[in-house]
Amino acid sequence: DEERMARFEREAQVLASLNHPNIAAIYGLEGSAIVMELVEGPTLAERISAGAIPLEEALPVARQIAEALEAAHEKAIVHRDLKPANIKVTPQGMVKVLDFGLAKALSGDPATGDPAQSPTLSLAATRAGVILGTAGYMSPEQARGGAADRRADVWAFGVVLYEMLTGRQTFGGPTVSDTLAAVLKTEPDWSALPAETPPALRRLLRRCLEK
């Protein structure tokens, strides 16, 4: 589809303009493939699977993720699929956020330059076999089929930070439907946070995860 490829190329060029140490670089296009920086090290999902991350280790990682999001949002680019599997931590402790904005590029929707007009990120939207969004990290507005703007990234950041500190899922269930229902209706188990979690960090999490 020539029109879709043209949109894909335009989005890839926008993403290639992101130049930040905590964002995996996009070097260009080769046909219909995006050429991206190779990042060594485990994903944050692999690290969390080993258990909760101590506060002194989690905070520098969270700060780098936030800086990556801020740099992208300043260019009106929304990640739309932030989750531990899309975050790598190098052996030197450098965070690299992967797949920035690729959900939008792969969706084939036209770029508007305005994150408030981003196309819907839904589990039903599967173009080229790629599921756009992951249930446990989708914001309530995404779970309802609404638009995804930068606030969806703030929500997902809160989910990721909660999971780093607790070593458990923020919102989960036996099925995708149960998980989406939890996102829409339930609160995280705040008692699962470590006792030494500072009050300021607890406030930050509650603000990120305000429905």
PDB file of C-alpha atoms in Angstrom:
ATOM      1  CA  ASP A   1       0.000   0.000   0.000  1.00  0.00           C
ATOM      2  CA  GLU A   2       1.878   3.068  -1.258  1.00  0.00           C
ATOM      3  CA  GLU A   3      -0.053   5.514   0.935  1.00  0.00           C
ATOM      4  CA  ARG A   4       0.633   3.473   4.073  1.00  0.00           C
ATOM      5  CA  MET A   5       4.324   3.184   3.203  1.00  0.00           C
ATOM      6  CA  ALA A   6       4.533   6.949   2.674  1.00  0.00           C
ATOM      7  CA  ARG A   7       2.970   7.532   6.121  1.00  0.00           C
ATOM      8  CA  PHE A   8       5.295   4.953   7.653  1.00  0.00           C
ATOM      9  CA  GLU A   9       8.317   6.699   6.129  1.00  0.00           C
ATOM     10  CA  ARG A  10       7.165  10.111   7.386  1.00  0.00           C
ATOM     11  CA  GLU A  11       6.688   8.770  10.917  1.00  0.00           C
ATOM     12  CA  ALA A  12      10.073   7.010  10.825  1.00  0.00           C
ATOM     13  CA  GLN A  13      11.727  10.290   9.831  1.00  0.00           C
ATOM     14  CA  VAL A  14      10.067  12.047  12.785  1.00  0.00           C
ATOM     15  CA  LEU A  15      11.238   9.293  15.146  1.00  0.00           C
ATOM     16  CA  ALA A  16      14.766   9.501  13.711  1.00  0.00           C
ATOM     17  CA  SER A  17      14.830  13.135  14.843  1.00  0.00           C
ATOM     18  CA  LEU A  18      14.778  11.998  18.486  1.00  0.00           C
ATOM     19  CA  ASN A  19      18.304  12.455  19.781  1.00  0.00           C
ATOM     20  CA  HIS A  20      18.563  11.592  23.465  1.00  0.00           C
ATOM     21  CA  PRO A  21      20.945   9.333  25.397  1.00  0.00           C
ATOM     22  CA  ASN A  22      18.038   7.389  26.956  1.00  0.00           C
ATOM     23  CA  ILE A  23      16.232   6.694  23.664  1.00  0.00           C
ATOM     24  CA  ALA A  24      17.439   3.960  21.316  1.00  0.00           C
ATOM     25  CA  ALA A  25      18.437   5.737  18.108  1.00  0.00           C
ATOM     26  CA  ILE A  26      16.771   5.147  14.756  1.00  0.00           C
ATOM     27  CA  TYR A  27      19.302   5.350  11.931  1.00  0.00           C
ATOM     28  CA  GLY A  28      17.027   5.159   8.933  1.00  0.00           C
ATOM     29  CA  LEU A  29      14.928   2.969   6.658  1.00  0.00           C
ATOM     30  CA  GLU A  30      15.916   0.036   4.479  1.00  0.00           C
ATOM     31  CA  GLY A  31      12.867  -0.731   2.384  1.00  0.00           C
ATOM     32  CA  SER A  32      10.062  -1.379   4.863  1.00  0.00           C
ATOM     33  CA  ALA A  33      12.431  -2.006   7.805  1.00  0.00           C
ATOM     34  CA  ILE A  34      13.528   0.479  10.447  1.00  0.00           C
ATOM     35  CA  VAL A  35      17.260   0.356  11.250  1.00  0.00           C
ATOM     36  CA  MET A  36      17.679   0.859  14.994  1.00  0.00           C
ATOM     37  CA  GLU A  37      20.550   1.014  17.470  1.00  0.00           C
ATOM     38  CA  LEU A  38      21.528  -2.346  18.955  1.00  0.00           C
ATOM     39  CA  VAL A  39      21.297  -2.064  22.741  1.00  0.00           C
ATOM     40  CA  GLU A  40      23.086  -4.584  24.943  1.00  0.00           C
ATOM     41  CA  GLY A  41      21.755  -5.725  28.293  1.00  0.00           C
ATOM     42  CA  PRO A  42      18.558  -7.207  29.733  1.00  0.00           C
ATOM     43  CA  THR A  43      15.123  -5.657  29.439  1.00  0.00           C
ATOM     44  CA  LEU A  44      13.509  -4.195  32.521  1.00  0.00           C
ATOM     45  CA  ALA A  45      10.925  -6.992  32.263  1.00  0.00           C
ATOM     46  CA  GLU A  46      13.692  -9.558  32.732  1.00  0.00           C
ATOM     47  CA  ARG A  47      15.068  -7.623  35.697  1.00  0.00           C
ATOM     48  CA  ILE A  48      11.630  -7.325  37.349  1.00  0.00           C
ATOM     49  CA  SER A  49      10.979 -11.056  36.849  1.00  0.00           C
ATOM     50  CA  ALA A  50      13.832 -11.658  39.310  1.00  0.00           C
ATOM     51  CA  GLY A  51      11.992  -9.673  41.987  1.00  0.00           C
ATOM     52  CA  ALA A  52      11.475  -6.143  43.273  1.00  0.00           C
ATOM     53  CA  ILE A  53      14.238  -3.650  42.489  1.00  0.00           C
ATOM     54  CA  PRO A  54      15.754  -1.854  45.513  1.00  0.00           C
ATOM     55  CA  LEU A  55      14.850   1.814  45.797  1.00  0.00           C
ATOM     56  CA  GLU A  56      18.421   3.039  45.287  1.00  0.00           C
ATOM     57  CA  GLU A  57      18.598   1.085  42.006  1.00  0.00           C
ATOM     58  CA  ALA A  58      15.037   1.795  40.819  1.00  0.00           C
ATOM     59  CA  LEU A  59      15.126   5.584  41.176  1.00  0.00           C
ATOM     60  CA  PRO A  60      18.008   6.241  38.725  1.00  0.00           C
ATOM     61  CA  VAL A  61      16.294   3.961  36.186  1.00  0.00           C
ATOM     62  CA  ALA A  62      12.946   5.732  36.653  1.00  0.00           C
ATOM     63  CA  ARG A  63      14.599   9.144  36.312  1.00  0.00           C
ATOM     64  CA  GLN A  64      16.170   8.166  32.988  1.00  0.00           C
ATOM     65  CA  ILE A  65      12.849   6.815  31.668  1.00  0.00           C
ATOM     66  CA  ALA A  66      11.159  10.088  32.654  1.00  0.00           C
ATOM     67  CA  GLU A  67      13.862  12.112  30.898  1.00  0.00           C
ATOM     68  CA  ALA A  68      13.389  10.053  27.723  1.00  0.00           C
ATOM     69  CA  LEU A  69       9.622  10.629  27.823  1.00  0.00           C
ATOM     70  CA  GLU A  70      10.068  14.348  28.431  1.00  0.00           C
ATOM     71  CA  ALA A  71      12.443  14.709  25.472  1.00  0.00           C
ATOM     72  CA  ALA A  72       9.979  12.947  23.165  1.00  0.00           C
ATOM     73  CA  HIS A  73       6.929  14.817  24.447  1.00  0.00           C
ATOM     74  CA  GLU A  74       8.702  18.117  23.789  1.00  0.00           C
ATOM     75  CA  LYS A  75       8.753  17.040  20.131  1.00  0.00           C
ATOM     76  CA  ALA A  76       5.071  15.971  20.266  1.00  0.00           C
ATOM     77  CA  ILE A  77       6.031  12.287  20.030  1.00  0.00           C
ATOM     78  CA  VAL A  78       4.141   9.854  22.276  1.00  0.00           C
ATOM     79  CA  HIS A  79       5.515   6.365  22.959  1.00  0.00           C
ATOM     80  CA  ARG A  80       2.052   4.730  23.201  1.00  0.00           C
ATOM     81  CA  ASP A  81       3.410   1.320  24.264  1.00  0.00           C
ATOM     82  CA  LEU A  82       5.723   1.929  27.229  1.00  0.00           C
ATOM     83  CA  LYS A  83       6.290  -1.255  29.232  1.00  0.00           C
ATOM     84  CA  PRO A  84       9.242  -3.044  30.879  1.00  0.00           C
ATOM     85  CA  ALA A  85       9.839  -5.163  27.758  1.00  0.00           C
ATOM     86  CA  ASN A  86      10.482  -1.928  25.808  1.00  0.00           C
ATOM     87  CA  ILE A  87      13.113  -0.660  28.266  1.00  0.00           C
ATOM     88  CA  LYS A  88      16.697  -1.906  28.418  1.00  0.00           C
ATOM     89  CA  VAL A  89      19.328  -1.221  31.055  1.00  0.00           C
ATOM     90  CA  THR A  90      22.913  -1.543  29.830  1.00  0.00           C
ATOM     91  CA  PRO A  91      25.645  -3.103  31.988  1.00  0.00           C
ATOM     92  CA  GLN A  92      26.756   0.478  32.756  1.00  0.00           C
ATOM     93  CA  GLY A  93      23.297   1.364  34.154  1.00  0.00           C
ATOM     94  CA  MET A  94      22.249   3.434  31.128  1.00  0.00           C
ATOM     95  CA  VAL A  95      18.535   3.203  30.317  1.00  0.00           C
ATOM     96  CA  LYS A  96      17.489   2.918  26.676  1.00  0.00           C
ATOM     97  CA  VAL A  97      13.789   3.158  25.834  1.00  0.00           C
ATOM     98  CA  LEU A  98      13.016   1.113  22.718  1.00  0.00           C
ATOM     99  CA  ASP A  99      10.319   1.301  20.038  1.00  0.00           C
ATOM    100  CA  PHE A 100       9.474   4.961  20.643  1.00  0.00           C
ATOM    101  CA  GLY A 101       6.388   5.891  18.641  1.00  0.00           C
ATOM    102  CA  LEU A 102       6.556   2.759  16.489  1.00  0.00           C
ATOM    103  CA  ALA A 103       2.963   1.875  17.348  1.00  0.00           C
ATOM    104  CA  LYS A 104       1.877   4.990  15.483  1.00  0.00           C
ATOM    105  CA  ALA A 105       4.281   4.435  12.591  1.00  0.00           C
ATOM    106  CA  LEU A 106       3.077   0.852  12.145  1.00  0.00           C
ATOM    107  CA  SER A 107      -0.595   1.782  12.426  1.00  0.00           C
ATOM    108  CA  GLY A 108      -0.479   3.651   9.138  1.00  0.00           C
ATOM    109  CA  ASP A 109      -2.445   6.559  10.576  1.00  0.00           C
ATOM    110  CA  PRO A 110      -1.411   9.989   9.311  1.00  0.00           C
ATOM    111  CA  ALA A 111       0.832  12.116  11.501  1.00  0.00           C
ATOM    112  CA  THR A 112      -0.835  15.239  12.850  1.00  0.00           C
ATOM    113  CA  GLY A 113       2.026  16.648  14.923  1.00  0.00           C
ATOM    114  CA  ASP A 114      -0.430  17.048  17.790  1.00  0.00           C
ATOM    115  CA  PRO A 115      -0.256  14.252  20.394  1.00  0.00           C
ATOM    116  CA  ALA A 116      -3.819  15.029  21.457  1.00  0.00           C
ATOM    117  CA  GLN A 117      -4.918  13.834  18.002  1.00  0.00           C
ATOM    118  CA  SER A 118      -3.002  10.551  18.149  1.00  0.00           C
ATOM    119  CA  PRO A 119      -4.942   7.618  16.684  1.00  0.00           C
ATOM    120  CA  THR A 120      -6.526   5.134  19.032  1.00  0.00           C
ATOM    121  CA  LEU A 121      -4.206   2.516  20.485  1.00  0.00           C
ATOM    122  CA  SER A 122      -6.301  -0.599  20.862  1.00  0.00           C
ATOM    123  CA  LEU A 123      -5.792  -4.308  21.253  1.00  0.00           C
ATOM    124  CA  ALA A 124      -8.022  -4.804  18.219  1.00  0.00           C
ATOM    125  CA  ALA A 125      -5.767  -2.688  16.020  1.00  0.00           C
ATOM    126  CA  THR A 126      -3.377  -5.288  14.660  1.00  0.00           C
ATOM    127  CA  ARG A 127      -1.611  -4.081  11.545  1.00  0.00           C
ATOM    128  CA  ALA A 128       1.187  -6.244  10.126  1.00  0.00           C
ATOM    129  CA  GLY A 129       0.655  -8.688  12.989  1.00  0.00           C
ATOM    130  CA  VAL A 130       1.703  -6.161  15.628  1.00  0.00           C
ATOM    131  CA  ILE A 131      -0.520  -5.677  18.668  1.00  0.00           C
ATOM    132  CA  LEU A 132      -0.630  -1.967  19.397  1.00  0.00           C
ATOM    133  CA  GLY A 133      -0.500  -1.656  23.146  1.00  0.00           C
ATOM    134  CA  THR A 134      -0.369  -4.152  25.982  1.00  0.00           C
ATOM    135  CA  ALA A 135      -3.347  -4.567  28.283  1.00  0.00           C
ATOM    136  CA  GLY A 136      -1.638  -4.178  31.674  1.00  0.00           C
ATOM    137  CA  TYR A 137       0.072  -0.928  30.649  1.00  0.00           C
ATOM    138  CA  MET A 138      -2.754   0.735  28.759  1.00  0.00           C
ATOM    139  CA  SER A 139      -4.226   3.847  30.329  1.00  0.00           C
ATOM    140  CA  PRO A 140      -7.962   3.840  31.160  1.00  0.00           C
ATOM    141  CA  GLU A 141      -8.714   6.058  28.160  1.00  0.00           C
ATOM    142  CA  GLN A 142      -6.864   3.624  25.863  1.00  0.00           C
ATOM    143  CA  ALA A 143      -8.682   0.668  27.429  1.00  0.00           C
ATOM    144  CA  ARG A 144     -11.955   2.408  26.575  1.00  0.00           C
ATOM    145  CA  GLY A 145     -10.846   2.859  22.966  1.00  0.00           C
ATOM    146  CA  GLY A 146     -10.034   6.549  23.310  1.00  0.00           C
ATOM    147  CA  ALA A 147      -7.097   8.532  21.976  1.00  0.00           C
ATOM    148  CA  ALA A 148      -3.596   8.186  23.403  1.00  0.00           C
ATOM    149  CA  ASP A 149      -1.768  11.415  24.180  1.00  0.00           C
ATOM    150  CA  ARG A 150       1.241  12.089  26.412  1.00  0.00           C
ATOM    151  CA  ARG A 151      -0.859  11.397  29.529  1.00  0.00           C
ATOM    152  CA  ALA A 152      -1.020   7.744  28.476  1.00  0.00           C
ATOM    153  CA  ASP A 153       2.785   7.658  28.705  1.00  0.00           C
ATOM    154  CA  VAL A 154       2.642   9.240  32.184  1.00  0.00           C
ATOM    155  CA  TRP A 155       0.211   6.503  33.250  1.00  0.00           C
ATOM    156  CA  ALA A 156       2.416   3.747  31.796  1.00  0.00           C
ATOM    157  CA  PHE A 157       5.454   5.259  33.533  1.00  0.00           C
ATOM    158  CA  GLY A 158       3.576   4.956  36.843  1.00  0.00           C
ATOM    159  CA  VAL A 159       2.740   1.320  36.108  1.00  0.00           C
ATOM    160  CA  VAL A 160       6.376   0.542  35.291  1.00  0.00           C
ATOM    161  CA  LEU A 161       7.677   2.308  38.417  1.00  0.00           C
ATOM    162  CA  TYR A 162       5.167   0.475  40.644  1.00  0.00           C
ATOM    163  CA  GLU A 163       6.273  -2.849  39.161  1.00  0.00           C
ATOM    164  CA  MET A 164       9.959  -2.020  39.664  1.00  0.00           C
ATOM    165  CA  LEU A 165       9.374  -1.281  43.355  1.00  0.00           C
ATOM    166  CA  THR A 166       7.023  -4.197  44.100  1.00  0.00           C
ATOM    167  CA  GLY A 167       8.144  -6.914  41.677  1.00  0.00           C
ATOM    168  CA  ARG A 168       4.500  -7.603  40.819  1.00  0.00           C
ATOM    169  CA  GLN A 169       1.942  -6.593  38.215  1.00  0.00           C
ATOM    170  CA  THR A 170       0.093  -3.343  38.847  1.00  0.00           C
ATOM    171  CA  PHE A 171      -3.002  -4.482  36.972  1.00  0.00           C
ATOM    172  CA  GLY A 172      -3.476  -8.088  36.012  1.00  0.00           C
ATOM    173  CA  GLY A 173      -5.974 -10.852  35.465  1.00  0.00           C
ATOM    174  CA  PRO A 174      -6.342 -14.288  33.905  1.00  0.00           C
ATOM    175  CA  THR A 175      -7.541 -12.801  30.598  1.00  0.00           C
ATOM    176  CA  VAL A 176      -7.058  -9.592  28.617  1.00  0.00           C
ATOM    177  CA  SER A 177     -10.646  -8.616  29.478  1.00  0.00           C
ATOM    178  CA  ASP A 178     -10.002  -9.085  33.208  1.00  0.00           C
ATOM    179  CA  THR A 179      -6.815  -7.016  32.947  1.00  0.00           C
ATOM    180  CA  LEU A 180      -8.577  -4.167  31.133  1.00  0.00           C
ATOM    181  CA  ALA A 181     -11.365  -4.287  33.735  1.00  0.00           C
ATOM    182  CA  ALA A 182      -8.742  -3.950  36.469  1.00  0.00           C
ATOM    183  CA  VAL A 183      -7.225  -0.932  34.685  1.00  0.00           C
ATOM    184  CA  LEU A 184     -10.657   0.691  34.498  1.00  0.00           C
ATOM    185  CA  LYS A 185     -12.082  -0.206  37.902  1.00  0.00           C
ATOM    186  CA  THR A 186      -9.462  -1.114  40.509  1.00  0.00           C
ATOM    187  CA  GLU A 187      -6.688   0.649  42.395  1.00  0.00           C
ATOM    188  CA  PRO A 188      -3.172  -0.749  42.725  1.00  0.00           C
ATOM    189  CA  ASP A 189      -2.394  -2.491  45.996  1.00  0.00           C
ATOM    190  CA  TRP A 190      -0.580   0.430  47.595  1.00  0.00           C
ATOM    191  CA  SER A 191       0.319  -1.714  50.612  1.00  0.00           C
ATOM    192  CA  ALA A 192       2.644  -3.727  48.365  1.00  0.00           C
ATOM    193  CA  LEU A 193       5.079  -0.801  48.118  1.00  0.00           C
ATOM    194  CA  PRO A 194       8.176  -1.190  50.316  1.00  0.00           C
ATOM    195  CA  ALA A 195       7.770   0.375  53.749  1.00  0.00           C
ATOM    196  CA  GLU A 196      10.747   2.661  53.077  1.00  0.00           C
ATOM    197  CA  THR A 197       9.127   4.216  49.975  1.00  0.00           C
ATOM    198  CA  PRO A 198       9.319   8.008  50.559  1.00  0.00           C
ATOM    199  CA  PRO A 199       6.020   9.939  50.813  1.00  0.00           C
ATOM    200  CA  ALA A 200       6.987  12.060  47.770  1.00  0.00           C
ATOM    201  CA  LEU A 201       7.390   8.913  45.660  1.00  0.00           C
ATOM    202  CA  ARG A 202       4.039   7.563  46.853  1.00  0.00           C
ATOM    203  CA  ARG A 203       2.408  10.871  45.829  1.00  0.00           C
ATOM    204  CA  LEU A 204       4.115  10.679  42.433  1.00  0.00           C
ATOM    205  CA  LEU A 205       2.772   7.168  41.834  1.00  0.00           C
ATOM    206  CA  ARG A 206      -0.771   8.143  42.831  1.00  0.00           C
ATOM    207  CA  ARG A 207      -0.654  11.142  40.480  1.00  0.00           C
ATOM    208  CA  CYS A 208       0.619   9.022  37.584  1.00  0.00           C
ATOM    209  CA  LEU A 209      -2.049   6.381  38.191  1.00  0.00           C
ATOM    210  CA  GLU A 210      -4.996   8.695  38.719  1.00  0.00           C
ATOM    211  CA  LYS A 211      -7.755   7.400  36.431  1.00  0.00           C
TER     212      LYS A 211
END
